[in-house]
Coordinates of C-alpha atoms in Angstrom, one line a residue:
M1 CA 169.2 150.7 149.7
A2 CA 165.1 151.0 150.1
K3 CA 164.1 147.3 152.3
S4 CA 162.3 146.6 149.5
Q5 CA 165.4 146.3 147.0
K6 CA 166.5 142.5 146.8
V7 CA 170.7 142.7 146.0
K8 CA 171.1 141.4 142.7
T9 CA 173.3 138.1 142.9
T10 CA 176.4 137.6 140.1
E11 CA 173.9 135.0 139.1
D12 CA 171.1 137.2 138.4
L13 CA 173.4 139.7 137.1
M14 CA 174.8 137.1 133.9
F15 CA 171.0 135.8 133.7
E16 CA 169.5 139.6 133.1
L17 CA 173.1 140.1 130.5
A18 CA 172.0 137.1 128.7
K19 CA 168.3 137.5 128.1
P20 CA 167.5 137.9 124.2
F21 CA 167.2 141.0 122.3
P22 CA 163.4 142.0 121.4
R23 CA 163.5 141.9 117.6
E24 CA 163.4 145.3 116.6
V25 CA 166.7 145.7 118.0
I26 CA 168.5 143.3 116.1
K27 CA 169.9 144.4 112.2
W28 CA 170.6 141.9 109.5
R29 CA 173.7 142.1 107.5
V30 CA 175.1 140.1 104.4
Q31 CA 178.0 138.0 104.9
R32 CA 178.4 137.1 101.5
L33 CA 176.3 136.8 98.0
R34 CA 175.5 134.1 95.7
K35 CA 176.9 134.2 92.5
D36 CA 174.3 135.1 90.8
G37 CA 173.6 137.6 93.4
T38 CA 170.0 136.5 94.0
A39 CA 170.3 135.7 98.3
G40 CA 172.9 136.6 100.6
L41 CA 173.8 134.8 104.0
A42 CA 171.9 136.8 106.6
L43 CA 173.8 137.5 109.9
A44 CA 171.9 139.0 112.4
Y45 CA 173.3 141.6 114.6
V46 CA 173.0 144.8 117.2
D47 CA 174.9 147.5 116.9
S48 CA 177.3 148.2 119.9
R49 CA 175.2 151.2 121.6
T50 CA 172.5 148.4 121.9
V51 CA 175.0 146.3 124.0
Q52 CA 176.3 149.5 126.1
T53 CA 172.1 150.3 126.9
R54 CA 172.1 146.7 127.9
L55 CA 175.3 147.4 130.1
D56 CA 174.3 150.3 131.6
I57 CA 170.9 148.8 132.4
V58 CA 172.1 145.5 134.1
M59 CA 175.0 146.9 135.7
G60 CA 174.9 150.3 136.1
S61 CA 178.5 152.4 136.3
N62 CA 179.7 149.3 137.4
W63 CA 181.2 148.1 133.6
Q64 CA 184.1 149.4 131.9
T65 CA 186.2 148.9 128.7
K66 CA 190.1 148.6 127.4
H67 CA 190.9 148.2 124.3
I68 CA 194.6 147.2 122.7
N69 CA 196.0 146.6 119.7
Y70 CA 198.2 143.4 118.7
G71 CA 199.2 144.1 115.4
V72 CA 196.2 144.5 113.1
K73 CA 193.8 143.3 115.9
T74 CA 191.9 145.0 118.5
V75 CA 191.3 143.6 121.2
C76 CA 188.5 144.6 124.1
H77 CA 188.9 143.7 127.4
L78 CA 185.1 144.5 128.7
G79 CA 185.5 144.3 133.0
L80 CA 182.0 143.7 135.3
K81 CA 182.5 144.5 138.8
L82 CA 181.1 141.1 140.4
D83 CA 181.1 140.4 144.2
D84 CA 183.6 143.8 144.3
E85 CA 185.9 142.2 142.3
W86 CA 186.4 143.7 138.7
K87 CA 186.4 140.0 136.3
W88 CA 187.6 140.7 132.8
R89 CA 186.4 139.0 129.2
S90 CA 188.2 140.1 125.9
D91 CA 187.7 138.8 122.6
G92 CA 189.1 140.7 119.6
C93 CA 189.0 141.4 115.5
G94 CA 190.8 143.1 112.3
D95 CA 189.7 146.4 110.7
T96 CA 186.6 146.6 109.6
N97 CA 185.6 147.8 106.0
V98 CA 183.8 150.4 106.5
E99 CA 185.3 152.9 109.0
A100 CA 188.2 150.2 110.0
D101 CA 189.8 151.6 113.4
K102 CA 185.9 152.4 114.7
G103 CA 184.5 149.4 113.2
A104 CA 187.5 147.3 114.9
M105 CA 186.8 148.5 118.5
S106 CA 183.1 148.0 117.9
D107 CA 183.1 145.2 116.9
S108 CA 185.9 143.8 119.3
F109 CA 183.4 145.6 121.5
K110 CA 180.6 143.5 120.6
R111 CA 182.3 140.3 120.2
S112 CA 183.7 140.2 123.8
A113 CA 180.2 141.0 125.2
V114 CA 179.4 138.1 123.7
M115 CA 181.5 136.3 126.4
W116 CA 179.2 137.4 129.2
G117 CA 176.4 136.3 127.4
I118 CA 175.4 139.3 125.7
G119 CA 173.1 138.5 122.4
R120 CA 175.1 135.4 122.4
H121 CA 171.6 133.9 121.4
L122 CA 172.0 135.5 117.7
Y123 CA 174.6 132.8 117.2
E124 CA 171.8 130.2 117.7
L125 CA 170.0 130.9 114.7
P126 CA 170.3 129.1 111.8
T127 CA 172.1 130.1 108.6
V128 CA 169.8 131.3 106.1
W129 CA 170.1 132.5 102.2
V130 CA 167.3 135.7 102.0
N131 CA 166.4 136.7 98.5
C132 CA 167.9 139.9 98.1
E133 CA 168.3 142.7 95.5
S134 CA 172.1 143.2 94.4
T135 CA 174.3 145.4 91.5
L136 CA 176.7 144.1 89.5
N137 CA 179.6 145.8 88.9
K138 CA 180.7 145.3 85.0
S139 CA 184.4 145.7 85.7
N140 CA 184.8 143.2 88.3
G141 CA 182.2 140.8 87.3
K142 CA 180.8 140.7 91.1
Y143 CA 177.8 141.5 92.6
Y144 CA 177.1 143.9 95.4
F145 CA 174.6 143.7 97.8
K146 CA 171.8 146.7 97.8
K147 CA 168.7 145.4 100.2
F148 CA 166.8 142.3 100.7
T149 CA 163.6 141.6 99.4
Q150 CA 162.5 138.9 102.1
D151 CA 162.3 139.4 105.8
P152 CA 165.2 137.4 107.4
W153 CA 162.9 136.6 110.1
Q154 CA 160.7 135.0 108.1
V155 CA 163.2 133.2 106.6
V156 CA 164.5 132.0 110.1
Q157 CA 161.3 130.6 111.4
E158 CA 160.5 129.1 108.3
K159 CA 164.1 126.9 108.7
Q160 CA 163.7 126.8 112.4
S161 CA 159.9 125.1 111.7
D162 CA 161.5 122.5 109.4
F163 CA 163.7 120.8 112.5
N164 CA 160.5 120.5 114.6

């Protein structure tokens, strides 16, 4: 190791893992729509590739995962090598609506990463209803999300300024 390189402590690594993601990598999805389909409850998230990149940058090759199925749930155990010892944190979820198995693996991975502080700041954002476009399915009378017609970040900022 070069003399100018400082060995990172566990505290340093945890700080780097928990740094907020830049807005350009944060995506938004709708958890549910209003009954009239005019607005959706917007949730911020990052994809699993973004989490993997954060782990690669901060931990190098000192991270690994194990996925285990418990009935209909998929649990991801995310291990980090800290202080020359593997430490594990876990979380899980059920299948998703799109590509069920792959979605469960990806979501459980992201949830276990939150246990290490990765992306946890997204849970601190206020809950917001964002105007959107949706389509009505006449056979079942339900609306289905198409796209936001308003920037979710703008709505978040407005809600946060209401509390300041």
